[in-house]
PDB file of C-alpha atoms in Angstrom:
ATOM      1  CA  ALA X  50      -4.278 -22.628   9.704  1.00 80.00           C
ATOM      2  CA  GLN X  51      -3.402 -19.575   7.680  1.00 86.00           C
ATOM      3  CA  SER X  52      -0.484 -17.172   7.695  1.00 92.00           C
ATOM      4  CA  VAL X  53       0.310 -13.989   5.819  1.00 95.00           C
ATOM      5  CA  THR X  54       3.679 -12.530   4.919  1.00 96.00           C
ATOM      6  CA  GLN X  55       4.172  -8.988   3.771  1.00 96.00           C
ATOM      7  CA  LEU X  56       7.648  -8.936   2.379  1.00 91.00           C
ATOM      8  CA  ASP X  57       8.342  -5.218   2.727  1.00 94.00           C
ATOM      9  CA  SER X  58       8.017  -3.456   6.061  1.00 94.00           C
ATOM     10  CA  GLN X  59       8.608  -0.031   4.526  1.00 96.00           C
ATOM     11  CA  VAL X  60       8.197   1.234   0.974  1.00 97.00           C
ATOM     12  CA  PRO X  61       9.325   4.785   0.203  1.00 97.00           C
ATOM     13  CA  VAL X  62       8.181   6.133  -3.151  1.00 97.00           C
ATOM     14  CA  PHE X  63       7.959   9.462  -4.901  1.00 97.00           C
ATOM     15  CA  GLU X  64       4.623  11.065  -5.690  1.00 97.00           C
ATOM     16  CA  GLU X  65       3.104   9.974  -9.017  1.00 97.00           C
ATOM     17  CA  ALA X  66       5.307   6.871  -9.176  1.00 98.00           C
ATOM     18  CA  PRO X  67       3.764   3.398  -9.348  1.00 98.00           C
ATOM     19  CA  VAL X  68       3.868   1.163  -6.298  1.00 98.00           C
ATOM     20  CA  GLU X  69       3.426  -2.517  -5.512  1.00 98.00           C
ATOM     21  CA  LEU X  70       3.014  -3.847  -1.992  1.00 98.00           C
ATOM     22  CA  ARG X  71       3.627  -7.552  -1.786  1.00 98.00           C
ATOM     23  CA  CYS X  72       1.593 -10.119   0.099  1.00 97.00           C
ATOM     24  CA  ASN X  73       1.965 -13.881   0.206  1.00 97.00           C
ATOM     25  CA  TYR X  74      -0.201 -16.247   2.144  1.00 96.00           C
ATOM     26  CA  SER X  75      -0.192 -19.823   3.270  1.00 94.00           C
ATOM     27  CA  SER X  76      -3.299 -21.893   3.854  1.00 90.00           C
ATOM     28  CA  SER X  77      -4.471 -25.489   3.789  1.00 86.00           C
ATOM     29  CA  VAL X  78      -7.989 -24.367   2.822  1.00 85.00           C
ATOM     30  CA  SER X  79      -9.305 -21.904   0.293  1.00 85.00           C
ATOM     31  CA  VAL X  80      -9.233 -18.338   1.471  1.00 87.00           C
ATOM     32  CA  TYR X  81     -10.679 -14.946   0.956  1.00 91.00           C
ATOM     33  CA  LEU X  82      -8.177 -12.096   0.822  1.00 94.00           C
ATOM     34  CA  PHE X  83      -8.298  -8.490   1.950  1.00 95.00           C
ATOM     35  CA  TRP X  84      -6.251  -5.342   2.016  1.00 97.00           C
ATOM     36  CA  TYR X  85      -6.866  -2.845   4.805  1.00 96.00           C
ATOM     37  CA  VAL X  86      -5.359   0.617   5.137  1.00 96.00           C
ATOM     38  CA  GLN X  87      -4.603   2.478   8.350  1.00 92.00           C
ATOM     39  CA  TYR X  88      -4.044   6.203   8.029  1.00 91.00           C
ATOM     40  CA  PRO X  89      -2.172   7.906  10.878  1.00 85.00           C
ATOM     41  CA  ASN X  90      -4.213   7.926  14.084  1.00 79.00           C
ATOM     42  CA  GLN X  91      -7.146   6.170  12.447  1.00 84.00           C
ATOM     43  CA  GLY X  92      -8.645   2.692  12.414  1.00 85.00           C
ATOM     44  CA  LEU X  93      -8.473   0.015   9.757  1.00 91.00           C
ATOM     45  CA  GLN X  94     -10.403   0.693   6.574  1.00 93.00           C
ATOM     46  CA  LEU X  95     -11.118  -1.896   3.901  1.00 93.00           C
ATOM     47  CA  LEU X  96      -9.342  -1.096   0.646  1.00 96.00           C
ATOM     48  CA  LEU X  97     -10.448  -4.118  -1.386  1.00 96.00           C
ATOM     49  CA  LYS X  98     -11.282  -7.797  -1.138  1.00 94.00           C
ATOM     50  CA  TYR X  99     -11.118 -10.952  -3.207  1.00 93.00           C
ATOM     51  CA  LEU X 100     -13.841 -13.511  -2.635  1.00 90.00           C
ATOM     52  CA  SER X 101     -14.233 -15.192  -6.025  1.00 86.00           C
ATOM     53  CA  GLY X 102     -14.489 -14.451  -9.730  1.00 88.00           C
ATOM     54  CA  SER X 103     -12.051 -12.188 -11.547  1.00 90.00           C
ATOM     55  CA  THR X 104      -8.599 -12.395 -10.027  1.00 91.00           C
ATOM     56  CA  LEU X 105      -8.060  -8.676 -10.544  1.00 96.00           C
ATOM     57  CA  VAL X 106      -9.993  -6.678  -7.997  1.00 96.00           C
ATOM     58  CA  LYS X 107     -10.330  -2.945  -7.825  1.00 96.00           C
ATOM     59  CA  GLY X 108     -10.698  -1.011  -4.619  1.00 95.00           C
ATOM     60  CA  ILE X 109     -11.008   2.497  -3.354  1.00 94.00           C
ATOM     61  CA  ASN X 110      -8.579   5.320  -4.063  1.00 93.00           C
ATOM     62  CA  GLY X 111      -7.343   3.771  -7.325  1.00 96.00           C
ATOM     63  CA  PHE X 112      -5.814   0.668  -5.775  1.00 97.00           C
ATOM     64  CA  GLU X 113      -6.089  -2.789  -7.284  1.00 97.00           C
ATOM     65  CA  ALA X 114      -4.821  -6.238  -6.382  1.00 98.00           C
ATOM     66  CA  GLU X 115      -4.354  -9.475  -8.224  1.00 96.00           C
ATOM     67  CA  PHE X 116      -5.005 -12.874  -6.727  1.00 95.00           C
ATOM     68  CA  ASN X 117      -2.537 -15.494  -7.930  1.00 95.00           C
ATOM     69  CA  LYS X 118      -3.461 -18.897  -6.601  1.00 92.00           C
ATOM     70  CA  SER X 119      -0.422 -20.729  -7.957  1.00 93.00           C
ATOM     71  CA  GLN X 120       1.935 -18.252  -6.324  1.00 94.00           C
ATOM     72  CA  THR X 121      -0.292 -17.784  -3.267  1.00 95.00           C
ATOM     73  CA  SER X 122       0.031 -14.047  -3.640  1.00 96.00           C
ATOM     74  CA  PHE X 123      -2.251 -11.035  -3.467  1.00 97.00           C
ATOM     75  CA  HIS X 124      -0.103  -8.027  -4.327  1.00 98.00           C
ATOM     76  CA  LEU X 125      -1.510  -4.515  -4.103  1.00 98.00           C
ATOM     77  CA  ARG X 126      -0.760  -1.974  -6.811  1.00 98.00           C
ATOM     78  CA  LYS X 127      -1.404   1.607  -7.715  1.00 98.00           C
ATOM     79  CA  PRO X 128      -0.158   3.146 -10.947  1.00 97.00           C
ATOM     80  CA  SER X 129       0.397   6.634  -9.540  1.00 97.00           C
ATOM     81  CA  VAL X 130       0.518   7.407  -5.826  1.00 98.00           C
ATOM     82  CA  HIS X 131      -0.343  10.620  -4.011  1.00 97.00           C
ATOM     83  CA  ILE X 132       0.999  12.101  -0.804  1.00 96.00           C
ATOM     84  CA  SER X 133      -2.344  11.219   0.783  1.00 96.00           C
ATOM     85  CA  ASP X 134      -1.661   7.504   0.220  1.00 97.00           C
ATOM     86  CA  THR X 135       0.935   7.618   2.981  1.00 97.00           C
ATOM     87  CA  ALA X 136      -0.337   5.033   5.452  1.00 96.00           C
ATOM     88  CA  GLU X 137       0.164   1.514   6.710  1.00 95.00           C
ATOM     89  CA  TYR X 138      -1.276  -1.260   4.558  1.00 97.00           C
ATOM     90  CA  PHE X 139      -2.271  -4.648   5.889  1.00 96.00           C
ATOM     91  CA  CYS X 140      -2.945  -7.804   3.924  1.00 97.00           C
ATOM     92  CA  ALA X 141      -5.300 -10.285   5.600  1.00 95.00           C
ATOM     93  CA  VAL X 142      -6.869 -13.672   4.938  1.00 93.00           C
ATOM     94  CA  SER X 143      -9.911 -15.513   6.170  1.00 89.00           C
ATOM     95  CA  GLY X 144     -10.830 -19.132   5.570  1.00 83.00           C
ATOM     96  CA  SER X 145     -13.564 -18.993   2.938  1.00 77.00           C
ATOM     97  CA  HIS X 146     -15.614 -21.626   4.750  1.00 73.00           C
ATOM     98  CA  LEU X 147     -15.657 -19.339   7.782  1.00 73.00           C
ATOM     99  CA  TYR X 148     -16.545 -16.104   6.072  1.00 67.00           C
ATOM    100  CA  ASN X 149     -20.281 -16.695   6.441  1.00 68.00           C
ATOM    101  CA  GLN X 150     -19.827 -17.449  10.109  1.00 72.00           C
ATOM    102  CA  GLY X 151     -17.862 -14.475  11.307  1.00 74.00           C
ATOM    103  CA  GLY X 152     -14.465 -16.000  10.706  1.00 82.00           C
ATOM    104  CA  LYS X 153     -11.417 -14.226  12.038  1.00 90.00           C
ATOM    105  CA  LEU X 154      -8.886 -12.370   9.947  1.00 93.00           C
ATOM    106  CA  ILE X 155      -5.224 -13.283   9.963  1.00 94.00           C
ATOM    107  CA  PHE X 156      -3.106 -10.224   9.257  1.00 95.00           C
ATOM    108  CA  GLY X 157       0.318  -9.687   7.831  1.00 95.00           C
ATOM    109  CA  GLN X 158       2.796  -7.458   9.586  1.00 93.00           C
ATOM    110  CA  GLY X 159       1.932  -4.410   7.564  1.00 95.00           C
ATOM    111  CA  THR X 160       3.774  -2.300   5.024  1.00 97.00           C
ATOM    112  CA  GLU X 161       4.382   1.341   5.707  1.00 96.00           C
ATOM    113  CA  LEU X 162       3.983   3.282   2.472  1.00 97.00           C
ATOM    114  CA  SER X 163       5.682   6.652   2.555  1.00 97.00           C
ATOM    115  CA  VAL X 164       5.016   8.922  -0.411  1.00 97.00           C
ATOM    116  CA  LYS X 165       7.486  11.764  -0.830  1.00 96.00           C
ATOM    117  CA  PRO X 166       6.995  14.910  -2.931  1.00 95.00           C
TER     118      PRO X 166
ATOM    119  CA  GLU H 162     -22.331   5.882   6.948  1.00 75.00           C
ATOM    120  CA  PRO H 163     -22.576   3.595   9.997  1.00 80.00           C
ATOM    121  CA  GLU H 164     -19.354   3.005  11.870  1.00 90.00           C
ATOM    122  CA  VAL H 165     -17.923   1.127  14.804  1.00 95.00           C
ATOM    123  CA  THR H 166     -17.118   3.478  17.658  1.00 95.00           C
ATOM    124  CA  GLN H 167     -14.695   2.818  20.478  1.00 96.00           C
ATOM    125  CA  THR H 168     -14.161   4.597  23.763  1.00 95.00           C
ATOM    126  CA  PRO H 169     -11.901   5.829  25.159  1.00 95.00           C
ATOM    127  CA  SER H 170      -9.416   6.615  22.422  1.00 95.00           C
ATOM    128  CA  HIS H 171      -6.559   6.425  24.910  1.00 96.00           C
ATOM    129  CA  GLN H 172      -6.474   4.789  28.325  1.00 97.00           C
ATOM    130  CA  VAL H 173      -3.604   4.843  30.777  1.00 98.00           C
ATOM    131  CA  THR H 174      -3.771   2.399  33.657  1.00 97.00           C
ATOM    132  CA  GLN H 175      -1.502   1.128  36.380  1.00 97.00           C
ATOM    133  CA  MET H 176      -0.218  -2.416  36.266  1.00 97.00           C
ATOM    134  CA  GLY H 177      -2.562  -4.749  38.111  1.00 97.00           C
ATOM    135  CA  GLN H 178      -5.635  -2.592  37.586  1.00 98.00           C
ATOM    136  CA  GLU H 179      -8.744  -3.711  35.759  1.00 98.00           C
ATOM    137  CA  VAL H 180      -9.646  -1.938  32.553  1.00 98.00           C
ATOM    138  CA  ILE H 181     -12.757  -2.043  30.371  1.00 97.00           C
ATOM    139  CA  LEU H 182     -12.606  -1.083  26.726  1.00 97.00           C
ATOM    140  CA  ARG H 183     -15.905  -0.194  25.121  1.00 97.00           C
ATOM    141  CA  CYS H 184     -17.216  -0.557  21.620  1.00 97.00           C
ATOM    142  CA  VAL H 185     -20.490   0.157  19.878  1.00 97.00           C
ATOM    143  CA  PRO H 186     -20.689  -2.107  16.811  1.00 96.00           C
ATOM    144  CA  ILE H 187     -22.742  -1.285  13.732  1.00 94.00           C
ATOM    145  CA  SER H 188     -26.354  -1.818  14.704  1.00 91.00           C
ATOM    146  CA  ASN H 189     -27.436  -4.627  12.352  1.00 89.00           C
ATOM    147  CA  HIS H 190     -24.215  -6.598  12.649  1.00 92.00           C
ATOM    148  CA  LEU H 191     -24.188 -10.024  14.249  1.00 92.00           C
ATOM    149  CA  TYR H 192     -20.511 -10.877  14.719  1.00 93.00           C
ATOM    150  CA  PHE H 193     -18.207  -8.944  16.993  1.00 95.00           C
ATOM    151  CA  TYR H 194     -14.461  -9.113  17.403  1.00 96.00           C
ATOM    152  CA  TRP H 195     -11.529  -7.778  19.339  1.00 98.00           C
ATOM    153  CA  TYR H 196      -8.067  -7.508  17.847  1.00 97.00           C
ATOM    154  CA  ARG H 197      -4.937  -5.955  19.232  1.00 96.00           C
ATOM    155  CA  GLN H 198      -1.787  -4.472  17.774  1.00 93.00           C
ATOM    156  CA  ILE H 199       1.291  -4.182  19.934  1.00 93.00           C
ATOM    157  CA  LEU H 200       3.462  -1.310  18.742  1.00 89.00           C
ATOM    158  CA  GLY H 201       5.485  -2.372  15.718  1.00 84.00           C
ATOM    159  CA  GLN H 202       3.811  -5.769  15.443  1.00 87.00           C
ATOM    160  CA  LYS H 203       1.005  -7.252  13.412  1.00 89.00           C
ATOM    161  CA  VAL H 204      -2.681  -6.992  14.180  1.00 93.00           C
ATOM    162  CA  GLU H 205      -3.653 -10.110  16.156  1.00 95.00           C
ATOM    163  CA  PHE H 206      -7.039 -11.711  16.623  1.00 95.00           C
ATOM    164  CA  LEU H 207      -8.191 -12.002  20.231  1.00 97.00           C
ATOM    165  CA  VAL H 208     -11.799 -13.158  20.228  1.00 97.00           C
ATOM    166  CA  SER H 209     -14.993 -13.369  18.219  1.00 94.00           C
ATOM    167  CA  PHE H 210     -18.494 -13.240  19.670  1.00 94.00           C
ATOM    168  CA  TYR H 211     -21.810 -14.312  18.219  1.00 92.00           C
ATOM    169  CA  ASN H 212     -25.243 -14.910  19.657  1.00 90.00           C
ATOM    170  CA  ASN H 213     -24.113 -13.831  23.112  1.00 90.00           C
ATOM    171  CA  GLU H 214     -21.240 -16.205  23.391  1.00 93.00           C
ATOM    172  CA  ILE H 215     -17.621 -16.534  22.382  1.00 94.00           C
ATOM    173  CA  SER H 216     -17.340 -18.332  19.053  1.00 92.00           C
ATOM    174  CA  GLU H 217     -13.559 -18.397  18.858  1.00 93.00           C
ATOM    175  CA  LYS H 218     -10.631 -17.150  20.900  1.00 95.00           C
ATOM    176  CA  SER H 219      -6.900 -17.073  20.413  1.00 95.00           C
ATOM    177  CA  GLU H 220      -4.153 -18.261  22.738  1.00 94.00           C
ATOM    178  CA  ILE H 221      -3.665 -14.655  23.808  1.00 94.00           C
ATOM    179  CA  PHE H 222      -7.215 -14.512  25.186  1.00 96.00           C
ATOM    180  CA  ASP H 223      -6.510 -16.144  28.531  1.00 94.00           C
ATOM    181  CA  ASP H 224      -8.411 -15.992  31.815  1.00 95.00           C
ATOM    182  CA  GLN H 225      -7.558 -12.375  32.442  1.00 96.00           C
ATOM    183  CA  PHE H 226      -9.639 -11.340  29.424  1.00 97.00           C
ATOM    184  CA  SER H 227     -13.408 -11.397  29.132  1.00 97.00           C
ATOM    185  CA  VAL H 228     -15.977  -9.982  26.733  1.00 97.00           C
ATOM    186  CA  GLU H 229     -19.555  -9.009  27.226  1.00 95.00           C
ATOM    187  CA  ARG H 230     -22.467  -7.526  25.350  1.00 93.00           C
ATOM    188  CA  PRO H 231     -24.268  -6.086  28.353  1.00 87.00           C
ATOM    189  CA  ASP H 232     -27.136  -4.213  26.774  1.00 87.00           C
ATOM    190  CA  GLY H 233     -27.599  -5.177  23.122  1.00 80.00           C
ATOM    191  CA  SER H 234     -25.591  -2.256  21.788  1.00 88.00           C
ATOM    192  CA  ASN H 235     -22.255  -2.157  23.600  1.00 94.00           C
ATOM    193  CA  PHE H 236     -19.524  -4.760  23.314  1.00 96.00           C
ATOM    194  CA  THR H 237     -16.830  -4.645  25.975  1.00 97.00           C
ATOM    195  CA  LEU H 238     -13.407  -6.145  26.548  1.00 98.00           C
ATOM    196  CA  LYS H 239     -12.303  -6.437  30.170  1.00 98.00           C
ATOM    197  CA  ILE H 240      -8.743  -7.053  31.237  1.00 97.00           C
ATOM    198  CA  ARG H 241      -8.799  -8.042  34.907  1.00 96.00           C
ATOM    199  CA  SER H 242      -5.255  -7.398  36.036  1.00 95.00           C
ATOM    200  CA  THR H 243      -3.280  -5.508  33.454  1.00 97.00           C
ATOM    201  CA  LYS H 244       0.353  -6.253  32.728  1.00 96.00           C
ATOM    202  CA  LEU H 245       2.922  -4.089  31.001  1.00 97.00           C
ATOM    203  CA  GLU H 246       2.746  -6.363  27.961  1.00 96.00           C
ATOM    204  CA  ASP H 247      -0.957  -5.615  27.550  1.00 97.00           C
ATOM    205  CA  SER H 248       0.001  -2.172  26.266  1.00 98.00           C
ATOM    206  CA  ALA H 249      -1.292  -2.102  22.709  1.00 97.00           C
ATOM    207  CA  MET H 250      -3.883  -0.660  20.362  1.00 95.00           C
ATOM    208  CA  TYR H 251      -7.117  -2.609  20.747  1.00 97.00           C
ATOM    209  CA  PHE H 252      -9.495  -2.695  17.797  1.00 97.00           C
ATOM    210  CA  CYS H 253     -13.131  -3.660  17.911  1.00 97.00           C
ATOM    211  CA  ALA H 254     -14.788  -4.891  14.712  1.00 96.00           C
ATOM    212  CA  SER H 255     -18.180  -6.127  13.618  1.00 94.00           C
ATOM    213  CA  SER H 256     -19.665  -7.846  10.590  1.00 92.00           C
ATOM    214  CA  ARG H 257     -22.839  -9.305   9.171  1.00 88.00           C
ATOM    215  CA  VAL H 258     -23.155 -12.606   7.354  1.00 81.00           C
ATOM    216  CA  ASN H 259     -21.209 -12.410   4.097  1.00 75.00           C
ATOM    217  CA  THR H 260     -19.568  -9.083   4.771  1.00 79.00           C
ATOM    218  CA  GLU H 261     -16.111  -8.029   5.675  1.00 86.00           C
ATOM    219  CA  ALA H 262     -15.296  -6.801   9.148  1.00 91.00           C
ATOM    220  CA  PHE H 263     -15.660  -3.087   9.870  1.00 93.00           C
ATOM    221  CA  PHE H 264     -13.156  -1.761  12.366  1.00 94.00           C
ATOM    222  CA  GLY H 265     -13.313   0.975  14.933  1.00 94.00           C
ATOM    223  CA  GLN H 266     -10.595   3.563  15.380  1.00 93.00           C
ATOM    224  CA  GLY H 267      -9.033   1.710  18.259  1.00 95.00           C
ATOM    225  CA  THR H 268      -8.251   2.304  21.918  1.00 97.00           C
ATOM    226  CA  ARG H 269      -4.622   2.812  22.773  1.00 96.00           C
ATOM    227  CA  LEU H 270      -4.021   1.131  26.138  1.00 98.00           C
ATOM    228  CA  THR H 271      -0.893   2.119  28.028  1.00 98.00           C
ATOM    229  CA  VAL H 272      -0.046   0.134  31.156  1.00 98.00           C
ATOM    230  CA  VAL H 273       2.441   1.860  33.455  1.00 97.00           C
TER     231      VAL H 273
END
């Protein structure tokens, strides 16, 4: 079984400041990791994913995340945020052995990023 | 770009009534899912569907829930007798082999 913890429910930040949204996971099997973003009144959109290879993955809109197996973390970062980044961000995991077979996603509780001018 | 579409965007129903939430997955996708998000809580997996049958379901997906792919393009979630606690945003998603899940915009279900 897997679980995901997003340590911060809300992160307020000023425009052009850097931001890090934290995600830790627990799993007895190897996992694939995802970050989804939900803009107000919209669905979930994939921001980036880690399947294998380089532990630093780059996604859309200038976001990146680093997979740290020893710390079981997959923190999301952006060096300079914009007002338009205001949204809810969800970290999710899937058992890697299930990914080819339509495996479910286990989500964290979400982090609300609020970018202020 | 292909997308998952869900209808309606908002549904209000009376407690005890049956409700059907509809989804049109991306056309060449093989796996279909329903998730829900109760206000202020995390997104939770309900059920996955492959090859015309349920492949996995969560504890939440009890006998009052059912899914169907009636015509090869739609994917529906039926709640037989709605309860107040069924009020949530319901997301449909689909995927192919070796791809991430693509989500629809959700249906907000309000049970009154």
